[in-house]
């Protein structure tokens, strides 16, 4: 294993890392991390934690930022308004010079989550639609969260044909993945790719062309086997890359190399 891996989706500012001695920095500054990982996209989930995300990104040359409003965050605070939060997000994204300084490479994490109840579908769809509009305006790719909302997610992608991005931690079927890829999108896989009962996820991975395939952690969540249940980090992603390589009949180094290239192509790094 000579090639280093690119983690396209993590949340290293998440409070869960405080449970570890030294917090997230102990991982990010570690010898294993530096020898294993070549890049990370640190992904905000609302306008408040975007500041912590960007502050962390500024400390590490290998780290880049995505800023957006997660569907669950969108409906968690009834005092917030969609137009108000979108205006705040616009300020966070800033102009071209500001985006370059802050290493903002995508709008995300955005999308739909119909798993956690109660679900306010109209509000989630409004946030999703307006952030897709922002992506078109700023010419930025998006990072989409889709949980038990496959049909509506697909419809939103079709509605915005000029927007491109990645379906993160994919749980769609192989058939839907093929339709997503036809529209120029990338598809990313995380720890569940290694789970015993996740054949559907492996089938979806097999359906993704090699030039559209990405890997991620979603750290601190979704740690792969054999680390399942632990606080996830990018070093653990070795297991995910190994599984993706097995599915596509490649070596580890070949899979690490091509997914890192795909990440740089999508995020224009």
CSV table of C-alpha atoms in Angstrom, one decimal:
chain,number,residue,atom,x,y,z
A,1,UNK,CA,0.0,0.0,0.0
A,2,UNK,CA,2.0,2.9,-1.3
A,3,UNK,CA,-0.8,5.2,-2.5
A,4,UNK,CA,-2.5,7.5,0.0
A,5,UNK,CA,-6.2,7.9,0.1
A,6,UNK,CA,-8.5,10.9,-0.3
A,7,UNK,CA,-11.4,11.1,2.2
A,8,UNK,CA,-14.1,13.1,0.4
A,9,UNK,CA,-16.5,13.5,3.4
A,10,UNK,CA,-15.6,13.9,7.1
A,11,UNK,CA,-16.7,16.1,10.0
A,12,UNK,CA,-13.5,16.6,12.0
A,13,UNK,CA,-15.0,19.5,14.0
A,14,UNK,CA,-17.8,17.2,15.4
A,15,UNK,CA,-18.1,17.2,19.1
A,16,UNK,CA,-17.8,13.4,19.2
A,17,UNK,CA,-14.0,13.7,18.6
A,18,UNK,CA,-13.7,15.4,22.0
A,19,UNK,CA,-14.2,11.9,23.5
A,20,UNK,CA,-10.7,11.0,22.2
A,21,UNK,CA,-7.5,12.0,24.0
A,22,UNK,CA,-6.3,15.0,22.2
A,23,UNK,CA,-9.5,15.3,20.1
A,24,UNK,CA,-9.5,15.3,16.3
A,25,UNK,CA,-6.1,17.0,16.2
A,26,UNK,CA,-4.4,13.9,17.8
A,27,UNK,CA,-5.6,12.0,14.7
A,28,UNK,CA,-4.9,14.7,12.1
A,29,UNK,CA,-1.4,15.3,13.4
A,30,UNK,CA,-0.6,11.6,13.8
A,31,UNK,CA,2.1,9.7,11.8
A,32,UNK,CA,-0.4,7.1,10.6
A,33,UNK,CA,-2.7,9.8,9.2
A,34,UNK,CA,0.1,11.5,7.3
A,35,UNK,CA,1.3,8.3,5.8
A,36,UNK,CA,-2.2,7.1,4.8
A,37,UNK,CA,-4.2,10.2,3.8
A,38,UNK,CA,-3.5,12.7,1.0
A,39,UNK,CA,-6.7,14.8,1.3
A,40,UNK,CA,-9.9,15.4,3.3
A,41,UNK,CA,-13.0,17.4,2.5
A,42,UNK,CA,-14.3,18.7,5.9
A,43,UNK,CA,-18.0,19.1,5.6
A,44,UNK,CA,-20.2,21.6,7.5
A,45,UNK,CA,-23.9,20.9,8.2
A,46,UNK,CA,-25.2,24.4,9.1
A,47,UNK,CA,-24.1,28.0,9.1
A,48,UNK,CA,-23.0,27.9,12.7
A,49,UNK,CA,-20.6,25.0,12.5
A,50,UNK,CA,-19.3,26.2,9.2
A,51,UNK,CA,-17.1,28.6,11.2
A,52,UNK,CA,-15.5,25.7,13.1
A,53,UNK,CA,-15.1,23.7,9.9
A,54,UNK,CA,-13.3,26.6,8.1
A,55,UNK,CA,-11.1,27.3,11.2
A,56,UNK,CA,-10.0,23.6,11.1
A,57,UNK,CA,-9.4,23.6,7.4
A,58,UNK,CA,-7.1,26.6,7.7
A,59,UNK,CA,-4.8,24.6,9.9
A,60,UNK,CA,-4.1,21.8,7.4
A,61,UNK,CA,-2.7,21.9,3.9
A,62,UNK,CA,-4.4,18.7,3.0
A,63,UNK,CA,-7.9,19.7,4.1
A,64,UNK,CA,-10.6,21.5,2.1
A,65,UNK,CA,-14.1,22.7,3.0
A,66,UNK,CA,-17.7,22.2,2.0
A,67,UNK,CA,-20.4,24.4,3.5
A,68,UNK,CA,-24.1,23.8,3.4
A,69,UNK,CA,-27.2,23.1,5.5
A,70,UNK,CA,-28.0,19.5,6.2
A,71,UNK,CA,-31.7,18.5,5.9
A,72,UNK,CA,-31.9,17.6,9.6
A,73,UNK,CA,-30.3,20.8,10.7
A,74,UNK,CA,-32.7,22.7,8.4
A,75,UNK,CA,-35.7,21.5,10.4
A,76,UNK,CA,-34.2,21.3,13.9
A,77,UNK,CA,-34.8,25.0,14.9
A,78,UNK,CA,-38.3,26.3,14.2
A,79,UNK,CA,-37.0,29.9,14.8
A,80,UNK,CA,-34.9,29.8,11.6
A,81,UNK,CA,-36.3,30.7,8.2
A,82,UNK,CA,-35.1,29.2,4.9
A,83,UNK,CA,-34.5,32.5,3.3
A,84,UNK,CA,-32.6,33.8,6.3
A,85,UNK,CA,-30.3,30.7,6.5
A,86,UNK,CA,-29.7,30.8,2.7
A,87,UNK,CA,-28.7,34.4,3.0
A,88,UNK,CA,-26.3,33.5,5.8
A,89,UNK,CA,-24.9,30.6,3.7
A,90,UNK,CA,-24.3,33.0,0.9
A,91,UNK,CA,-22.2,35.2,3.2
A,92,UNK,CA,-20.2,32.1,4.4
A,93,UNK,CA,-19.5,31.1,0.8
A,94,UNK,CA,-18.4,34.7,-0.1
A,95,UNK,CA,-16.8,35.9,-3.3
A,96,UNK,CA,-14.2,34.1,-5.3
A,97,UNK,CA,-11.3,35.4,-3.4
A,98,UNK,CA,-12.8,34.5,-0.1
A,99,UNK,CA,-13.7,31.0,-1.3
A,100,UNK,CA,-10.1,30.5,-2.5
A,101,UNK,CA,-8.7,31.7,0.9
A,102,UNK,CA,-11.1,29.4,2.8
A,103,UNK,CA,-10.5,26.5,0.4
A,104,UNK,CA,-14.3,26.1,-0.1
A,105,UNK,CA,-14.6,23.5,-2.8
A,106,UNK,CA,-18.3,22.5,-2.6
A,107,UNK,CA,-21.8,23.3,-1.2
A,108,UNK,CA,-22.7,20.5,1.2
A,109,UNK,CA,-23.9,18.7,3.0
A,110,UNK,CA,-27.3,19.3,1.5
A,111,UNK,CA,-30.2,17.0,0.5
A,112,UNK,CA,-33.0,15.0,2.1
A,113,UNK,CA,-33.4,12.8,5.2
A,114,UNK,CA,-36.8,11.0,5.6
A,115,UNK,CA,-35.5,8.6,8.2
A,116,UNK,CA,-35.6,10.8,11.4
A,117,UNK,CA,-39.1,11.6,12.5
A,118,UNK,CA,-41.0,13.9,12.3
A,119,UNK,CA,-40.1,14.8,8.7
A,120,UNK,CA,-41.0,18.2,7.3
A,121,UNK,CA,-40.7,17.3,3.6
A,122,UNK,CA,-41.7,20.7,2.2
A,123,UNK,CA,-39.1,22.5,4.3
A,124,UNK,CA,-36.3,20.0,3.4
A,125,UNK,CA,-37.2,20.3,-0.3
A,126,UNK,CA,-37.1,24.1,-0.1
A,127,UNK,CA,-33.7,24.2,1.5
A,128,UNK,CA,-32.4,21.6,-1.0
A,129,UNK,CA,-33.8,23.4,-4.0
A,130,UNK,CA,-32.4,26.8,-3.0
A,131,UNK,CA,-29.0,25.4,-2.2
A,132,UNK,CA,-28.9,23.7,-5.6
A,133,UNK,CA,-29.7,27.2,-7.1
A,134,UNK,CA,-26.7,28.6,-5.1
A,135,UNK,CA,-24.5,25.8,-6.5
A,136,UNK,CA,-25.5,26.8,-10.0
A,137,UNK,CA,-24.9,30.5,-9.3
A,138,UNK,CA,-21.5,30.0,-7.7
A,139,UNK,CA,-20.5,27.2,-10.1
A,140,UNK,CA,-19.7,24.8,-7.2
A,141,UNK,CA,-20.3,21.1,-7.0
A,142,UNK,CA,-22.6,19.8,-4.3
A,143,UNK,CA,-22.4,17.0,-1.7
A,144,UNK,CA,-25.8,15.3,-1.4
A,145,UNK,CA,-27.1,13.5,1.7
A,146,UNK,CA,-29.9,11.1,0.7
A,147,UNK,CA,-31.5,8.9,3.4
A,148,UNK,CA,-34.7,7.1,2.5
A,149,UNK,CA,-35.5,9.8,0.0
A,150,UNK,CA,-34.2,8.4,-3.2
A,151,UNK,CA,-37.0,9.4,-5.6
A,152,UNK,CA,-37.2,13.0,-4.4
A,153,UNK,CA,-33.4,13.3,-4.5
A,154,UNK,CA,-33.3,12.0,-8.0
A,155,UNK,CA,-36.1,14.4,-9.0
A,156,UNK,CA,-34.1,17.3,-7.6
A,157,UNK,CA,-31.0,16.3,-9.5
A,158,UNK,CA,-33.1,16.2,-12.7
A,159,UNK,CA,-34.6,19.6,-11.9
A,160,UNK,CA,-31.1,21.2,-11.8
A,161,UNK,CA,-29.3,19.8,-14.9
A,162,UNK,CA,-26.5,22.3,-14.7
A,163,UNK,CA,-25.5,21.2,-11.2
A,164,UNK,CA,-23.0,18.4,-10.6
A,165,UNK,CA,-21.6,16.8,-7.5
A,166,UNK,CA,-21.5,13.6,-5.4
A,167,UNK,CA,-24.1,11.4,-3.8
A,168,UNK,CA,-22.3,10.8,-0.5
A,169,UNK,CA,-22.4,7.5,1.5
A,170,UNK,CA,-24.5,6.0,-1.2
A,171,UNK,CA,-27.5,3.8,-0.3
A,172,UNK,CA,-29.3,3.9,-3.7
A,173,UNK,CA,-29.8,0.8,-5.8
A,174,UNK,CA,-27.5,-0.1,-8.6
A,175,UNK,CA,-30.2,0.9,-11.1
A,176,UNK,CA,-30.6,4.4,-9.7
A,177,UNK,CA,-26.9,4.8,-9.4
A,178,UNK,CA,-26.6,4.2,-13.2
A,179,UNK,CA,-29.1,6.9,-13.8
A,180,UNK,CA,-27.2,9.4,-11.5
A,181,UNK,CA,-23.9,8.6,-13.3
A,182,UNK,CA,-25.4,9.2,-16.7
A,183,UNK,CA,-26.1,12.7,-15.6
A,184,UNK,CA,-22.4,13.4,-14.9
A,185,UNK,CA,-22.5,12.8,-11.1
A,186,UNK,CA,-20.0,11.0,-8.8
A,187,UNK,CA,-21.0,8.4,-6.2
A,188,UNK,CA,-19.2,7.9,-2.9
A,189,UNK,CA,-19.0,5.0,-0.5
A,190,UNK,CA,-18.2,4.8,3.2
A,191,UNK,CA,-17.9,2.2,5.9
A,192,UNK,CA,-21.2,0.4,5.1
A,193,UNK,CA,-19.6,-0.9,2.0
A,194,UNK,CA,-17.8,-3.4,4.3
A,195,UNK,CA,-20.8,-4.5,6.3
A,196,UNK,CA,-21.9,-8.1,6.1
A,197,UNK,CA,-25.5,-7.3,5.3
A,198,UNK,CA,-24.8,-4.5,2.8
A,199,UNK,CA,-24.8,-6.4,-0.5
A,200,UNK,CA,-27.1,-3.8,-2.0
A,201,UNK,CA,-24.4,-1.2,-1.4
A,202,UNK,CA,-21.7,-3.4,-2.9
A,203,UNK,CA,-23.9,-3.9,-6.0
A,204,UNK,CA,-24.3,-0.2,-6.3
A,205,UNK,CA,-20.5,0.3,-6.0
A,206,UNK,CA,-20.0,-2.3,-8.8
A,207,UNK,CA,-22.3,-0.2,-11.0
A,208,UNK,CA,-20.3,3.0,-10.8
A,209,UNK,CA,-17.7,3.5,-13.6
A,210,UNK,CA,-14.2,3.9,-12.2
A,211,UNK,CA,-13.9,7.6,-13.3
A,212,UNK,CA,-17.0,8.4,-11.2
A,213,UNK,CA,-16.1,6.5,-8.0
A,214,UNK,CA,-15.2,8.2,-4.7
A,215,UNK,CA,-14.6,7.0,-1.1
A,216,UNK,CA,-15.1,8.6,2.3
A,217,UNK,CA,-15.5,8.1,6.0
A,218,UNK,CA,-18.4,10.4,7.1
A,219,UNK,CA,-16.2,10.5,10.2
A,220,UNK,CA,-16.7,10.3,13.1
A,221,UNK,CA,-19.6,8.0,12.0
A,222,UNK,CA,-19.9,4.8,9.9
A,223,UNK,CA,-16.6,3.2,10.7
A,224,UNK,CA,-15.9,0.2,8.5
A,225,UNK,CA,-15.3,-3.4,9.6
A,226,UNK,CA,-13.2,-4.2,11.6
A,227,UNK,CA,-13.5,-0.8,13.3
A,228,UNK,CA,-17.3,-0.8,13.4
A,229,UNK,CA,-18.7,1.0,16.5
A,230,UNK,CA,-15.6,3.1,17.0
A,231,UNK,CA,-15.1,6.8,16.4
A,232,UNK,CA,-14.3,6.8,12.7
A,233,UNK,CA,-11.3,8.5,11.1
A,234,UNK,CA,-9.7,8.6,7.6
A,235,UNK,CA,-7.1,6.0,8.4
A,236,UNK,CA,-9.8,3.4,8.9
A,237,UNK,CA,-10.9,4.1,5.4
A,238,UNK,CA,-8.2,1.6,4.3
A,239,UNK,CA,-10.8,-1.1,4.8
A,240,UNK,CA,-13.3,0.7,2.5
A,241,UNK,CA,-10.8,1.2,-0.2
A,242,UNK,CA,-9.8,-2.5,0.0
A,243,UNK,CA,-13.5,-3.5,-0.4
A,244,UNK,CA,-14.0,-1.1,-3.4
A,245,UNK,CA,-10.8,-2.5,-5.0
A,246,UNK,CA,-12.0,-6.1,-4.5
A,247,UNK,CA,-15.4,-5.2,-6.1
A,248,UNK,CA,-13.7,-3.7,-9.1
A,249,UNK,CA,-10.9,-6.3,-9.3
A,250,UNK,CA,-8.2,-3.7,-8.8
A,251,UNK,CA,-5.2,-3.5,-6.4
A,252,UNK,CA,-5.5,-1.2,-3.3
A,253,UNK,CA,-3.0,1.2,-4.9
A,254,UNK,CA,-4.9,1.4,-8.1
A,255,UNK,CA,-8.2,2.1,-6.3
A,256,UNK,CA,-6.6,4.7,-4.0
A,257,UNK,CA,-5.0,6.4,-6.9
A,258,UNK,CA,-8.1,6.7,-9.1
A,259,UNK,CA,-10.4,7.7,-6.3
A,260,UNK,CA,-8.0,10.5,-5.3
A,261,UNK,CA,-7.8,11.7,-8.9
A,262,UNK,CA,-11.6,11.6,-9.1
A,263,UNK,CA,-11.8,13.7,-5.9
A,264,UNK,CA,-9.4,16.3,-7.3
A,265,UNK,CA,-11.3,16.4,-10.6
A,266,UNK,CA,-14.7,16.9,-9.0
A,267,UNK,CA,-13.5,19.5,-6.4
A,268,UNK,CA,-11.1,21.2,-8.8
A,269,UNK,CA,-8.2,20.8,-6.4
